[in-house]
Amino acid sequence: MSQIENMSVIPESEVPVQKKSLHVPQLSEITDVLQSGLPSYFSEVQVRTVDCPDLTQEPFTLACEGLGGNARLLDVGGPPYLLPLVQRQKLYDMSYFGSLSEMPGRSFIIGAGAGPWPYYNTNCEMIANLLVESKVPTVNQTWTARVSTVDGSCIAAQVPANESRNALLGNFYCSEGLPGQVIEIECKNRIGVDDFIASIRNVLKNKYGNLPVGMGGVFVMKAGMARQHVMPDFSTVPLETDDELNNWLRFYEMSAPLVALGTLISTDPNMDLRVQHFHSFSNHGEAGHYHNDTQPENAHYLAYLGVADYIYRLDRPLVTHQVGRD
Ligand code: ZN
């Protein structure tokens, strides 16, 4: 193994942690709020409180069955570690995220972040889908997406079972992965301008105002196409503006079905959070950072989301900026 592949992570004891409680309404209340609010964004909406289906099954193929048990959101690092120039030493191990966020037992970590660039020797997107028990990854279904240097196409790949590093930034839903009740959201035919997740956030924000409601889990985009980006290798010239960032990112139109994992929070309780972040993967070679569907009349989403009790902010950047948050 080369020196780069072996590059060490920041030790658990050196990762600063901030914690806040979130507002946790009853699932039945959130269900009603979304059922009445989402029709402003989609012409067909059905929201229910249900027993979580077995998410290890197709199309979801998650590492655990459910989203239950001590659910929390993790917001790790941030765009200031990527921009204007990368800080390569910002490398974490998801195996200690459960310990840092006071999980009493096992931790099932799903969501969107930057992937283990030392393994691929290039920057990449990550779709975390990982069960950790006693700080050891025991089920690892994590996907990555990177840009081919040959033809600029997207390369989607699963990481090796023991590769649990997360670089730079990430937004994760962490639970014990247990069965239990979740919120099921099915929406078709987008009539609003916002993407699926922003639509949910808007409805929650209208209802709960400055009380932060945090959710995370999975959605499948069942039909149509989505605009997604994949980060190429780190820029050698500083990226200072949104325009420079967007010229550096590679954008693609990717096909359904896409399975997306990530988090959302209705409002930021002054923790410098990324308020929504979902990455998707597929079995047809496409994966990346979800922006929105591109055929609104064909849009068809099915989501299973859990509600988090806490937000943990790991290694919050000292200096913040708004570039790179979309
Ligand atoms: Zn992303």
Short mmCIF file of C-alpha atoms and ligand atoms in Angstrom, two decimals:
data_model
loop_
_atom_site.label_atom_id
_atom_site.label_comp_id
_atom_site.label_asym_id
_atom_site.label_seq_id
_atom_site.Cartn_x
_atom_site.Cartn_y
_atom_site.Cartn_z
CA MET A 1 0.00 0.00 0.00
CA SER A 2 1.34 3.46 -0.87
CA GLN A 3 1.86 6.25 1.59
CA ILE A 4 -1.11 8.13 0.16
CA GLU A 5 -3.47 5.17 0.49
CA ASN A 6 -2.38 4.82 4.11
CA MET A 7 -2.83 8.49 4.94
CA SER A 8 -3.96 8.65 8.53
CA VAL A 9 -7.18 10.13 9.83
CA ILE A 10 -7.55 12.80 12.50
CA PRO A 11 -7.65 10.89 15.82
CA GLU A 12 -11.07 10.72 17.49
CA SER A 13 -9.76 12.61 20.52
CA GLU A 14 -8.80 15.58 18.31
CA VAL A 15 -12.21 16.08 16.69
CA PRO A 16 -14.06 18.98 18.37
CA VAL A 17 -17.76 18.28 19.04
CA GLN A 18 -20.69 20.63 19.55
CA LYS A 19 -24.17 19.31 20.36
CA LYS A 20 -27.68 20.75 20.38
CA SER A 21 -31.12 19.30 21.01
CA LEU A 22 -33.55 19.45 18.13
CA HIS A 23 -37.29 20.05 18.21
CA VAL A 24 -38.95 16.63 18.00
CA PRO A 25 -42.64 16.74 17.13
CA GLN A 26 -44.74 13.57 17.11
CA LEU A 27 -44.47 11.68 13.82
CA SER A 28 -48.22 12.00 13.38
CA GLU A 29 -47.95 15.80 13.63
CA ILE A 30 -45.13 16.01 11.06
CA THR A 31 -47.12 13.71 8.81
CA ASP A 32 -50.11 16.06 8.93
CA VAL A 33 -47.92 19.14 8.40
CA LEU A 34 -46.28 17.64 5.29
CA GLN A 35 -49.56 16.27 3.93
CA SER A 36 -51.09 19.72 4.05
CA GLY A 37 -48.01 21.66 2.88
CA LEU A 38 -46.44 19.57 0.12
CA PRO A 39 -49.34 19.95 -2.35
CA SER A 40 -47.98 23.46 -3.03
CA TYR A 41 -44.93 21.74 -4.52
CA PHE A 42 -46.24 18.48 -6.03
CA SER A 43 -49.63 17.75 -7.57
CA GLU A 44 -49.85 14.26 -6.02
CA VAL A 45 -48.84 13.87 -2.37
CA GLN A 46 -49.32 11.08 0.13
CA VAL A 47 -47.65 11.25 3.55
CA ARG A 48 -48.13 8.54 6.16
CA THR A 49 -46.65 7.35 9.42
CA VAL A 50 -45.69 3.72 8.75
CA ASP A 51 -43.63 0.86 10.09
CA CYS A 52 -40.36 1.15 8.21
CA PRO A 53 -40.12 -1.38 5.38
CA ASP A 54 -37.01 -3.55 5.37
CA LEU A 55 -34.52 -1.10 3.85
CA THR A 56 -31.94 -3.83 3.24
CA GLN A 57 -34.14 -4.87 0.31
CA GLU A 58 -34.27 -3.47 -3.24
CA PRO A 59 -34.34 -0.75 -4.31
CA PHE A 60 -32.79 0.66 -1.13
CA THR A 61 -30.08 -1.92 -0.29
CA LEU A 62 -29.15 -0.21 2.97
CA ALA A 63 -26.80 -1.75 5.52
CA CYS A 64 -29.61 -1.95 8.13
CA GLU A 65 -33.34 -2.64 8.11
CA GLY A 66 -34.60 0.56 9.68
CA LEU A 67 -33.86 4.14 10.78
CA GLY A 68 -34.73 3.80 14.47
CA GLY A 69 -32.86 4.00 17.76
CA ASN A 70 -31.23 7.18 19.10
CA ALA A 71 -31.38 9.06 15.81
CA ARG A 72 -29.14 12.10 15.42
CA LEU A 73 -27.76 14.27 12.64
CA LEU A 74 -24.02 14.69 12.16
CA ASP A 75 -22.61 17.71 10.33
CA VAL A 76 -18.91 17.08 9.78
CA GLY A 77 -16.31 19.64 8.66
CA GLY A 78 -17.55 21.79 5.83
CA PRO A 79 -16.91 23.52 2.50
CA PRO A 80 -14.16 25.72 4.07
CA TYR A 81 -11.98 22.59 4.11
CA LEU A 82 -12.47 22.15 0.34
CA LEU A 83 -12.45 25.80 -0.77
CA PRO A 84 -10.68 27.87 -1.92
CA LEU A 85 -8.00 25.12 -1.74
CA VAL A 86 -8.26 21.66 -0.23
CA GLN A 87 -7.00 20.91 3.28
CA ARG A 88 -5.97 17.30 2.76
CA GLN A 89 -5.35 16.64 6.44
CA LYS A 90 -9.13 16.93 7.07
CA LEU A 91 -9.70 13.19 6.95
CA TYR A 92 -12.00 11.40 9.40
CA ASP A 93 -13.03 7.83 10.14
CA MET A 94 -16.76 7.11 10.21
CA SER A 95 -15.97 4.26 12.61
CA TYR A 96 -15.67 6.79 15.45
CA PHE A 97 -18.65 8.98 14.50
CA GLY A 98 -21.00 6.92 16.68
CA SER A 99 -18.69 7.25 19.66
CA LEU A 100 -18.28 11.02 19.12
CA SER A 101 -22.05 11.42 18.99
CA GLU A 102 -22.68 9.42 22.15
CA MET A 103 -24.41 6.48 20.50
CA PRO A 104 -25.08 3.89 23.19
CA GLY A 105 -24.65 0.92 20.89
CA ARG A 106 -24.10 0.29 17.25
CA SER A 107 -24.23 3.13 14.74
CA PHE A 108 -25.78 2.97 11.30
CA ILE A 109 -24.45 5.91 9.29
CA ILE A 110 -26.02 7.06 6.04
CA GLY A 111 -25.62 10.26 4.09
CA ALA A 112 -23.67 12.57 1.85
CA GLY A 113 -20.03 13.55 2.08
CA ALA A 114 -16.67 13.66 0.40
CA GLY A 115 -15.15 10.22 -0.08
CA PRO A 116 -11.82 8.62 0.79
CA TRP A 117 -9.61 10.36 -1.79
CA PRO A 118 -6.45 8.54 -0.56
CA TYR A 119 -7.97 5.22 -1.64
CA TYR A 120 -8.74 6.39 -5.19
CA ASN A 121 -5.91 8.93 -5.29
CA THR A 122 -8.51 11.46 -6.41
CA ASN A 123 -11.27 13.51 -4.86
CA CYS A 124 -14.70 11.84 -4.91
CA GLU A 125 -18.28 11.98 -3.73
CA MET A 126 -19.42 9.53 -1.06
CA ILE A 127 -22.80 7.97 -0.34
CA ALA A 128 -22.25 6.56 3.15
CA ASN A 129 -24.16 3.37 3.98
CA LEU A 130 -22.36 1.76 6.85
CA LEU A 131 -22.99 -0.18 10.05
CA VAL A 132 -20.36 0.20 12.77
CA GLU A 133 -20.26 -2.07 15.81
CA SER A 134 -17.68 -1.53 18.56
CA LYS A 135 -15.90 0.96 16.26
CA VAL A 136 -15.49 -1.64 13.53
CA PRO A 137 -17.32 -1.39 10.18
CA THR A 138 -19.31 -4.61 10.00
CA VAL A 139 -21.59 -3.93 7.03
CA ASN A 140 -20.26 -1.46 4.47
CA GLN A 141 -22.40 -0.71 1.42
CA THR A 142 -20.89 2.74 0.85
CA TRP A 143 -20.76 4.05 -2.71
CA THR A 144 -18.48 6.65 -4.26
CA ALA A 145 -18.55 8.64 -7.48
CA ARG A 146 -15.56 10.17 -9.24
CA VAL A 147 -14.81 11.73 -12.61
CA SER A 148 -12.94 9.73 -15.25
CA THR A 149 -9.79 11.52 -16.34
CA VAL A 150 -10.09 9.73 -19.70
CA ASP A 151 -13.49 10.90 -20.91
CA GLY A 152 -15.02 12.91 -18.06
CA SER A 153 -17.70 10.32 -17.39
CA CYS A 154 -18.92 9.42 -13.91
CA ILE A 155 -17.39 6.34 -12.29
CA ALA A 156 -19.58 4.86 -9.54
CA ALA A 157 -18.00 2.26 -7.27
CA GLN A 158 -18.45 0.63 -3.89
CA VAL A 159 -15.63 0.95 -1.40
CA PRO A 160 -13.85 -2.09 0.11
CA ALA A 161 -15.44 -3.42 3.30
CA ASN A 162 -12.78 -1.92 5.59
CA GLU A 163 -12.67 1.56 3.95
CA SER A 164 -14.56 3.89 6.29
CA ARG A 165 -12.79 7.22 5.79
CA ASN A 166 -14.71 10.45 5.15
CA ALA A 167 -12.84 13.50 3.87
CA LEU A 168 -13.48 17.22 4.38
CA LEU A 169 -17.23 17.37 4.93
CA GLY A 170 -20.32 15.27 5.40
CA ASN A 171 -23.93 15.23 6.51
CA PHE A 172 -25.06 11.99 8.08
CA TYR A 173 -28.10 10.45 9.75
CA CYS A 174 -26.92 8.17 12.53
CA SER A 175 -29.19 5.67 14.28
CA GLU A 176 -29.10 2.09 15.52
CA GLY A 177 -30.71 1.00 12.26
CA LEU A 178 -33.63 -0.59 14.07
CA PRO A 179 -37.13 -1.23 12.74
CA GLY A 180 -39.81 1.19 13.91
CA GLN A 181 -42.06 3.97 12.77
CA VAL A 182 -40.92 6.43 10.11
CA ILE A 183 -42.49 9.00 7.83
CA GLU A 184 -43.28 7.82 4.31
CA ILE A 185 -43.58 10.55 1.68
CA GLU A 186 -44.67 9.87 -1.87
CA CYS A 187 -44.80 12.79 -4.30
CA LYS A 188 -45.43 12.98 -8.04
CA ASN A 189 -45.47 15.70 -10.68
CA ARG A 190 -43.46 18.62 -9.32
CA ILE A 191 -45.24 21.95 -9.69
CA GLY A 192 -42.94 24.07 -7.49
CA VAL A 193 -39.47 25.36 -8.33
CA ASP A 194 -37.72 23.77 -5.37
CA ASP A 195 -36.28 20.27 -5.28
CA PHE A 196 -37.92 17.47 -3.28
CA ILE A 197 -35.88 18.03 -0.11
CA ALA A 198 -36.09 21.84 -0.20
CA SER A 199 -39.87 21.49 -0.58
CA ILE A 200 -40.01 19.40 2.61
CA ARG A 201 -37.78 21.92 4.41
CA ASN A 202 -39.93 24.85 3.31
CA VAL A 203 -43.06 23.20 4.72
CA LEU A 204 -41.33 22.42 8.03
CA LYS A 205 -39.88 25.93 8.27
CA ASN A 206 -43.29 27.50 7.70
CA LYS A 207 -44.75 25.45 10.54
CA TYR A 208 -41.90 25.40 13.07
CA GLY A 209 -40.10 28.70 12.41
CA ASN A 210 -36.92 28.91 14.46
CA LEU A 211 -37.43 25.51 16.11
CA PRO A 212 -35.05 23.17 14.26
CA VAL A 213 -36.58 19.91 13.04
CA GLY A 214 -33.98 17.48 11.72
CA MET A 215 -34.69 14.47 9.53
CA GLY A 216 -32.69 11.96 7.56
CA GLY A 217 -32.98 8.73 5.66
CA VAL A 218 -33.54 7.59 2.13
CA PHE A 219 -35.54 8.47 -0.95
CA VAL A 220 -35.79 6.80 -4.30
CA MET A 221 -36.40 8.85 -7.41
CA LYS A 222 -38.46 6.36 -9.36
CA ALA A 223 -38.84 8.08 -12.72
CA GLY A 224 -37.34 10.80 -14.87
CA MET A 225 -33.88 12.32 -14.70
CA ALA A 226 -31.93 14.26 -12.09
CA ARG A 227 -29.29 16.96 -12.28
CA GLN A 228 -26.37 15.80 -10.14
CA HIS A 229 -22.77 16.84 -9.74
CA VAL A 230 -19.58 14.93 -9.10
CA MET A 231 -16.44 16.63 -7.83
CA PRO A 232 -13.36 16.14 -10.00
CA ASP A 233 -9.92 15.96 -8.42
CA PHE A 234 -8.99 18.88 -6.17
CA SER A 235 -8.50 22.19 -7.89
CA THR A 236 -4.95 23.50 -8.02
CA VAL A 237 -6.21 27.05 -8.49
CA PRO A 238 -8.20 28.68 -5.68
CA LEU A 239 -12.00 28.51 -6.07
CA GLU A 240 -13.26 31.76 -4.56
CA THR A 241 -16.76 32.23 -5.96
CA ASP A 242 -19.88 30.19 -6.74
CA ASP A 243 -19.15 30.64 -10.46
CA GLU A 244 -15.62 29.29 -10.09
CA LEU A 245 -16.93 26.38 -8.01
CA ASN A 246 -19.66 25.51 -10.52
CA ASN A 247 -17.20 25.63 -13.41
CA TRP A 248 -14.98 23.20 -11.52
CA LEU A 249 -17.78 20.75 -10.57
CA ARG A 250 -18.94 18.29 -13.25
CA PHE A 251 -22.70 18.29 -13.77
CA TYR A 252 -24.60 15.34 -15.25
CA GLU A 253 -28.17 14.38 -16.02
CA MET A 254 -28.62 10.98 -14.40
CA SER A 255 -31.43 8.45 -14.84
CA ALA A 256 -33.93 6.97 -12.42
CA PRO A 257 -34.01 4.88 -10.38
CA LEU A 258 -31.66 6.75 -8.07
CA VAL A 259 -31.47 5.98 -4.34
CA ALA A 260 -30.48 9.04 -2.29
CA LEU A 261 -29.21 9.18 1.31
CA GLY A 262 -28.81 12.25 3.46
CA THR A 263 -30.16 14.77 5.91
CA LEU A 264 -32.22 17.93 6.17
CA ILE A 265 -32.87 20.45 8.92
CA SER A 266 -35.66 23.02 8.84
CA THR A 267 -33.48 25.84 10.16
CA ASP A 268 -29.88 26.28 11.32
CA PRO A 269 -29.63 26.81 15.11
CA ASN A 270 -26.46 28.93 14.71
CA MET A 271 -24.14 25.97 14.17
CA ASP A 272 -22.99 26.80 10.62
CA LEU A 273 -24.89 23.80 9.23
CA ARG A 274 -25.51 22.63 5.72
CA VAL A 275 -29.31 22.54 5.88
CA GLN A 276 -29.82 19.81 3.28
CA HIS A 277 -27.49 17.35 1.58
CA PHE A 278 -28.37 14.17 -0.30
CA HIS A 279 -26.20 11.99 -2.51
CA SER A 280 -27.61 9.21 -4.67
CA PHE A 281 -26.38 5.92 -6.08
CA SER A 282 -27.74 3.41 -8.58
CA ASN A 283 -27.06 0.00 -10.07
CA HIS A 284 -26.55 1.49 -13.53
CA GLY A 285 -23.23 3.26 -13.04
CA GLU A 286 -24.49 6.68 -11.97
CA ALA A 287 -24.04 8.37 -8.59
CA GLY A 288 -23.55 11.90 -7.30
CA HIS A 289 -24.82 14.95 -5.42
CA TYR A 290 -28.56 15.49 -5.92
CA HIS A 291 -29.70 18.94 -7.05
CA ASN A 292 -33.15 18.41 -8.58
CA ASP A 293 -35.16 16.38 -11.06
CA THR A 294 -35.10 17.75 -14.61
CA GLN A 295 -38.47 16.49 -15.85
CA PRO A 296 -40.91 17.89 -13.28
CA GLU A 297 -43.98 16.25 -14.83
CA ASN A 298 -42.27 12.85 -14.52
CA ALA A 299 -40.98 13.42 -10.99
CA HIS A 300 -41.84 10.54 -8.66
CA TYR A 301 -40.28 10.31 -5.23
CA LEU A 302 -40.74 7.81 -2.40
CA ALA A 303 -38.99 8.66 0.88
CA TYR A 304 -38.58 7.05 4.29
CA LEU A 305 -37.35 9.56 6.85
CA GLY A 306 -36.69 9.43 10.57
CA VAL A 307 -36.69 12.37 12.98
CA ALA A 308 -33.48 13.15 14.86
CA ASP A 309 -33.25 14.09 18.54
CA TYR A 310 -29.89 15.89 18.35
CA ILE A 311 -27.48 17.54 15.97
CA TYR A 312 -23.75 16.94 16.50
CA ARG A 313 -21.32 19.35 14.83
CA LEU A 314 -17.95 17.66 14.34
CA ASP A 315 -14.81 19.71 13.57
CA ARG A 316 -16.73 22.88 12.79
CA PRO A 317 -14.60 25.22 10.65
CA LEU A 318 -13.42 28.34 12.49
CA VAL A 319 -13.97 30.48 9.43
CA THR A 320 -17.09 30.03 7.36
CA HIS A 321 -18.31 31.14 3.97
CA GLN A 322 -21.39 30.61 1.87
CA VAL A 323 -19.67 29.32 -1.27
CA GLY A 324 -20.23 25.61 -1.88
CA ARG A 325 -23.43 25.04 0.04
CA ASP A 326 -25.89 24.19 -2.74
ZN ZN B 1 -22.58 16.74 -1.87
#
